[in-house]
PDB file of C-alpha atoms in Angstrom:
ATOM      1  CA  HIS A   1      27.488  43.012 -98.225  1.00  0.00           C
ATOM      2  CA  LEU A   2      30.202  43.975 -95.910  1.00  0.00           C
ATOM      3  CA  LYS A   3      32.760  41.731 -94.218  1.00  0.00           C
ATOM      4  CA  ALA A   4      34.134  42.899 -90.756  1.00  0.00           C
ATOM      5  CA  GLY A   5      37.450  42.204 -90.002  1.00  0.00           C
ATOM      6  CA  ASN A   6      38.787  42.492 -93.615  1.00  0.00           C
ATOM      7  CA  ILE A   7      40.744  45.356 -93.757  1.00  0.00           C
ATOM      8  CA  ASP A   8      42.166  44.331 -97.064  1.00  0.00           C
ATOM      9  CA  THR A   9      39.399  45.889 -99.015  1.00  0.00           C
ATOM     10  CA  LEU A  10      38.683  49.396-100.337  1.00  0.00           C
ATOM     11  CA  TYR A  11      36.270  50.908 -97.914  1.00  0.00           C
ATOM     12  CA  SER A  12      34.002  53.636 -99.068  1.00  0.00           C
ATOM     13  CA  VAL A  13      33.048  56.457 -96.577  1.00  0.00           C
ATOM     14  CA  GLU A  14      29.034  54.743 -97.088  1.00  0.00           C
ATOM     15  CA  SER A  15      30.778  51.580 -96.356  1.00  0.00           C
ATOM     16  CA  LEU A  16      32.989  52.500 -92.878  1.00  0.00           C
ATOM     17  CA  ARG A  17      29.488  54.036 -91.810  1.00  0.00           C
ATOM     18  CA  GLU A  18      27.633  51.009 -92.183  1.00  0.00           C
ATOM     19  CA  LEU A  19      30.416  49.248 -90.133  1.00  0.00           C
ATOM     20  CA  SER A  20      30.416  51.385 -87.635  1.00  0.00           C
ATOM     21  CA  ALA A  21      26.516  51.960 -87.411  1.00  0.00           C
ATOM     22  CA  ASN A  22      26.312  48.098 -87.270  1.00  0.00           C
ATOM     23  CA  GLN A  23      28.537  47.550 -84.350  1.00  0.00           C
ATOM     24  CA  VAL A  24      26.303  49.968 -82.449  1.00  0.00           C
ATOM     25  CA  THR A  25      24.213  46.707 -80.030  1.00  0.00           C
ATOM     26  CA  GLU A  26      21.424  46.855 -77.181  1.00  0.00           C
ATOM     27  CA  GLU A  27      24.716  46.270 -74.848  1.00  0.00           C
ATOM     28  CA  ASN A  28      26.596  49.768 -76.107  1.00  0.00           C
ATOM     29  CA  PHE A  29      23.800  51.674 -76.739  1.00  0.00           C
ATOM     30  CA  PRO A  30      23.534  53.553 -73.527  1.00  0.00           C
ATOM     31  CA  VAL A  31      27.358  54.299 -73.053  1.00  0.00           C
ATOM     32  CA  ILE A  32      27.636  55.488 -76.577  1.00  0.00           C
ATOM     33  CA  ILE A  33      24.188  57.776 -76.488  1.00  0.00           C
ATOM     34  CA  GLU A  34      24.795  59.213 -72.234  1.00  0.00           C
ATOM     35  CA  SER A  35      28.685  60.039 -74.290  1.00  0.00           C
ATOM     36  CA  TYR A  36      27.073  62.082 -76.970  1.00  0.00           C
ATOM     37  CA  ARG A  37      24.282  63.244 -74.714  1.00  0.00           C
ATOM     38  CA  LEU A  38      26.664  64.723 -72.728  1.00  0.00           C
ATOM     39  CA  GLU A  39      29.065  66.384 -75.106  1.00  0.00           C
ATOM     40  CA  ALA A  40      25.672  68.266 -75.910  1.00  0.00           C
ATOM     41  CA  GLU A  41      25.621  69.447 -72.865  1.00  0.00           C
ATOM     42  CA  SER A  42      28.413  70.785 -72.266  1.00  0.00           C
ATOM     43  CA  PHE A  43      28.664  72.479 -75.670  1.00  0.00           C
ATOM     44  CA  ASP A  44      31.154  70.222 -77.165  1.00  0.00           C
ATOM     45  CA  PHE A  45      28.544  67.933 -79.643  1.00  0.00           C
ATOM     46  CA  ASN A  46      29.576  68.213 -83.441  1.00  0.00           C
ATOM     47  CA  GLY A  47      26.307  66.990 -85.856  1.00  0.00           C
ATOM     48  CA  ASP A  48      23.084  67.778 -86.901  1.00  0.00           C
ATOM     49  CA  TRP A  49      21.455  65.075 -85.069  1.00  0.00           C
ATOM     50  CA  ASP A  50      20.247  65.582 -81.468  1.00  0.00           C
ATOM     51  CA  PRO A  51      21.549  62.936 -79.626  1.00  0.00           C
ATOM     52  CA  ASN A  52      18.261  63.843 -76.838  1.00  0.00           C
ATOM     53  CA  GLU A  53      16.154  62.342 -79.641  1.00  0.00           C
ATOM     54  CA  THR A  54      17.825  59.285 -80.110  1.00  0.00           C
ATOM     55  CA  LYS A  55      16.388  56.608 -77.820  1.00  0.00           C
ATOM     56  CA  THR A  56      17.013  53.441 -79.897  1.00  0.00           C
ATOM     57  CA  VAL A  57      19.881  51.480 -81.229  1.00  0.00           C
ATOM     58  CA  ASN A  58      18.376  51.800 -84.815  1.00  0.00           C
ATOM     59  CA  ASP A  59      17.662  55.500 -84.419  1.00  0.00           C
ATOM     60  CA  LEU A  60      21.525  56.041 -83.669  1.00  0.00           C
ATOM     61  CA  GLN A  61      22.420  54.038 -86.448  1.00  0.00           C
ATOM     62  CA  ILE A  62      19.984  55.857 -89.021  1.00  0.00           C
ATOM     63  CA  GLU A  63      21.738  58.690 -87.781  1.00  0.00           C
ATOM     64  CA  ILE A  64      25.568  57.036 -88.424  1.00  0.00           C
ATOM     65  CA  LEU A  65      24.756  56.165 -91.997  1.00  0.00           C
ATOM     66  CA  ILE A  66      23.284  59.827 -93.179  1.00  0.00           C
ATOM     67  CA  GLY A  67      26.297  61.834 -94.502  1.00  0.00           C
ATOM     68  CA  GLY A  68      27.585  64.799 -94.782  1.00  0.00           C
ATOM     69  CA  ASN A  69      27.849  66.817 -91.033  1.00  0.00           C
ATOM     70  CA  ASN A  70      24.934  65.037 -89.490  1.00  0.00           C
ATOM     71  CA  PHE A  71      27.263  62.627 -87.687  1.00  0.00           C
ATOM     72  CA  TRP A  72      31.301  63.509 -87.563  1.00  0.00           C
ATOM     73  CA  GLY A  73      33.197  60.667 -87.247  1.00  0.00           C
ATOM     74  CA  ASP A  74      34.755  60.508 -83.586  1.00  0.00           C
ATOM     75  CA  MET A  75      36.626  58.824 -81.196  1.00  0.00           C
ATOM     76  CA  ILE A  76      33.856  56.339 -80.243  1.00  0.00           C
ATOM     77  CA  ILE A  77      33.413  55.431 -83.910  1.00  0.00           C
ATOM     78  CA  LEU A  78      36.789  54.863 -84.935  1.00  0.00           C
ATOM     79  CA  GLN A  79      36.848  52.176 -81.340  1.00  0.00           C
ATOM     80  CA  LEU A  80      33.677  50.677 -83.058  1.00  0.00           C
ATOM     81  CA  LEU A  81      35.121  50.737 -86.696  1.00  0.00           C
ATOM     82  CA  GLY A  82      38.882  49.233 -84.884  1.00  0.00           C
ATOM     83  CA  GLU A  83      36.503  46.452 -83.934  1.00  0.00           C
ATOM     84  CA  ALA A  84      34.825  46.004 -86.973  1.00  0.00           C
ATOM     85  CA  LEU A  85      37.756  45.883 -88.997  1.00  0.00           C
ATOM     86  CA  ARG A  86      39.741  44.135 -85.996  1.00  0.00           C
ATOM     87  CA  CYS A  87      42.414  46.705 -87.017  1.00  0.00           C
ATOM     88  CA  ASN A  88      44.611  49.239 -83.956  1.00  0.00           C
ATOM     89  CA  PHE A  89      44.426  53.004 -84.721  1.00  0.00           C
ATOM     90  CA  ILE A  90      47.328  55.250 -83.959  1.00  0.00           C
ATOM     91  CA  ILE A  91      46.076  58.796 -83.767  1.00  0.00           C
ATOM     92  CA  PHE A  92      48.989  61.995 -84.408  1.00  0.00           C
ATOM     93  CA  ARG A  93      47.803  65.322 -83.138  1.00  0.00           C
ATOM     94  CA  SER A  94      48.288  68.496 -84.900  1.00  0.00           C
ATOM     95  CA  ASP A  95      47.931  70.864 -81.774  1.00  0.00           C
ATOM     96  CA  VAL A  96      51.092  69.177 -79.693  1.00  0.00           C
ATOM     97  CA  PRO A  97      53.493  66.534 -81.386  1.00  0.00           C
ATOM     98  CA  SER A  98      52.412  63.459 -79.744  1.00  0.00           C
ATOM     99  CA  ILE A  99      50.118  60.679 -79.982  1.00  0.00           C
ATOM    100  CA  TYR A 100      46.443  61.229 -78.936  1.00  0.00           C
ATOM    101  CA  PRO A 101      45.909  59.341 -75.637  1.00  0.00           C
ATOM    102  CA  THR A 102      42.740  56.780 -76.656  1.00  0.00           C
ATOM    103  CA  MET A 103      44.136  54.627 -74.136  1.00  0.00           C
ATOM    104  CA  SER A 104      43.435  51.349 -75.863  1.00  0.00           C
ATOM    105  CA  ASN A 105      45.872  49.021 -76.151  1.00  0.00           C
ATOM    106  CA  LEU A 106      48.265  49.040 -79.600  1.00  0.00           C
ATOM    107  CA  ASN A 107      48.686  45.215 -79.823  1.00  0.00           C
ATOM    108  CA  LYS A 108      45.240  43.967 -79.314  1.00  0.00           C
ATOM    109  CA  TYR A 109      45.587  43.066 -83.234  1.00  0.00           C
ATOM    110  CA  ASP A 110      47.920  42.751 -86.024  1.00  0.00           C
ATOM    111  CA  LYS A 111      47.034  45.426 -88.169  1.00  0.00           C
ATOM    112  CA  THR A 112      47.076  49.015 -87.278  1.00  0.00           C
ATOM    113  CA  ILE A 113      45.774  52.181 -89.427  1.00  0.00           C
ATOM    114  CA  MET A 114      48.073  55.803 -88.694  1.00  0.00           C
ATOM    115  CA  LEU A 115      45.529  58.827 -88.339  1.00  0.00           C
ATOM    116  CA  TYR A 116      46.478  62.426 -88.494  1.00  0.00           C
ATOM    117  CA  TYR A 117      44.253  64.306 -86.284  1.00  0.00           C
ATOM    118  CA  GLU A 118      43.890  67.920 -87.552  1.00  0.00           C
ATOM    119  CA  ASP A 119      42.571  70.734 -85.217  1.00  0.00           C
ATOM    120  CA  ASN A 120      40.791  67.817 -82.969  1.00  0.00           C
ATOM    121  CA  ILE A 121      37.930  67.703 -85.544  1.00  0.00           C
ATOM    122  CA  HIS A 122      39.052  65.911 -88.697  1.00  0.00           C
ATOM    123  CA  PHE A 123      40.770  62.970 -89.126  1.00  0.00           C
ATOM    124  CA  LYS A 124      43.031  62.158 -91.857  1.00  0.00           C
ATOM    125  CA  LEU A 125      44.573  58.642 -93.298  1.00  0.00           C
ATOM    126  CA  VAL A 126      48.677  58.986 -92.907  1.00  0.00           C
ATOM    127  CA  GLY A 127      50.270  56.297 -94.914  1.00  0.00           C
ATOM    128  CA  LEU A 128      53.988  55.734 -95.727  1.00  0.00           C
ATOM    129  CA  PHE A 129      55.834  54.725 -99.225  1.00  0.00           C
ATOM    130  CA  GLN A 130      57.271  51.730 -99.708  1.00  0.00           C
ATOM    131  CA  GLY A 131      58.684  52.405-103.293  1.00  0.00           C
ATOM    132  CA  ASN A 132      56.057  53.179-105.471  1.00  0.00           C
ATOM    133  CA  ASN A 133      53.216  52.845-103.364  1.00  0.00           C
ATOM    134  CA  LEU A 134      51.359  53.870-100.288  1.00  0.00           C
ATOM    135  CA  GLN A 135      51.287  51.550 -97.290  1.00  0.00           C
ATOM    136  CA  THR A 136      48.223  52.236 -95.292  1.00  0.00           C
ATOM    137  CA  ILE A 137      47.398  49.633 -92.905  1.00  0.00           C
ATOM    138  CA  HIS A 138      50.529  48.415 -91.150  1.00  0.00           C
ATOM    139  CA  LYS A 139      51.229  44.707 -89.870  1.00  0.00           C
ATOM    140  CA  ARG A 140      55.000  46.088 -88.742  1.00  0.00           C
ATOM    141  CA  LEU A 141      55.269  49.571 -88.485  1.00  0.00           C
ATOM    142  CA  PRO A 142      58.744  51.778 -88.968  1.00  0.00           C
ATOM    143  CA  LYS A 143      60.955  51.850 -85.984  1.00  0.00           C
ATOM    144  CA  PHE A 144      60.152  55.721 -85.673  1.00  0.00           C
ATOM    145  CA  VAL A 145      56.503  55.737 -85.322  1.00  0.00           C
ATOM    146  CA  ARG A 146      57.542  52.311 -82.701  1.00  0.00           C
ATOM    147  CA  ASP A 147      59.458  54.482 -80.875  1.00  0.00           C
ATOM    148  CA  ILE A 148      57.119  57.999 -80.871  1.00  0.00           C
ATOM    149  CA  VAL A 149      54.377  55.366 -80.159  1.00  0.00           C
ATOM    150  CA  GLU A 150      56.251  54.040 -76.817  1.00  0.00           C
ATOM    151  CA  ILE A 151      57.428  57.281 -75.498  1.00  0.00           C
ATOM    152  CA  ASP A 152      53.879  58.591 -75.989  1.00  0.00           C
ATOM    153  CA  THR A 153      51.197  55.629 -74.661  1.00  0.00           C
ATOM    154  CA  ARG A 154      54.277  53.576 -72.765  1.00  0.00           C
ATOM    155  CA  GLN A 155      53.474  50.888 -74.578  1.00  0.00           C
ATOM    156  CA  ASP A 156      55.290  48.534 -76.040  1.00  0.00           C
ATOM    157  CA  LEU A 157      54.469  47.568 -79.329  1.00  0.00           C
ATOM    158  CA  ASP A 158      54.458  44.256 -80.662  1.00  0.00           C
ATOM    159  CA  LEU A 159      53.516  44.824 -83.787  1.00  0.00           C
ATOM    160  CA  ASP A 160      55.513  42.877 -85.531  1.00  0.00           C
ATOM    161  CA  LEU A 161      55.889  40.132 -84.186  1.00  0.00           C
ATOM    162  CA  HIS A 162      52.026  38.953 -85.338  1.00  0.00           C
TER     163      HIS A 162
END
């Protein structure tokens, strides 16, 4: 059993999928599935499942849980995962030197995970070495990262005050 909000735990891909799937509710399902249906209509959809055949919360949860290319992690899933883990995500773009505009409040939680969005399709975890340790969860971001985020998102990061 996974405990939401415990970000200090190591997670497998399967457990991250489970956390995300559990965040889909009757309340947010209509907006989520409509977003995927619009992506499919505009040929901007990644995945081997059909949003038009997905009718219930349980249907979508099952699709999220299926591994491989069936369901790709995306901005919607990152939002759900951020809620489950109670963390912020800062996403660095690969196509231009900037932060991906998620319109999220980066001060919402006291922990932040940085990701690299490679070719606008694949997320990679970003870590910073502190001595011999690779730090991937940050309560205090380095000044150079805070400066980049503040310039690109116009958000005054308060993450080191929590």
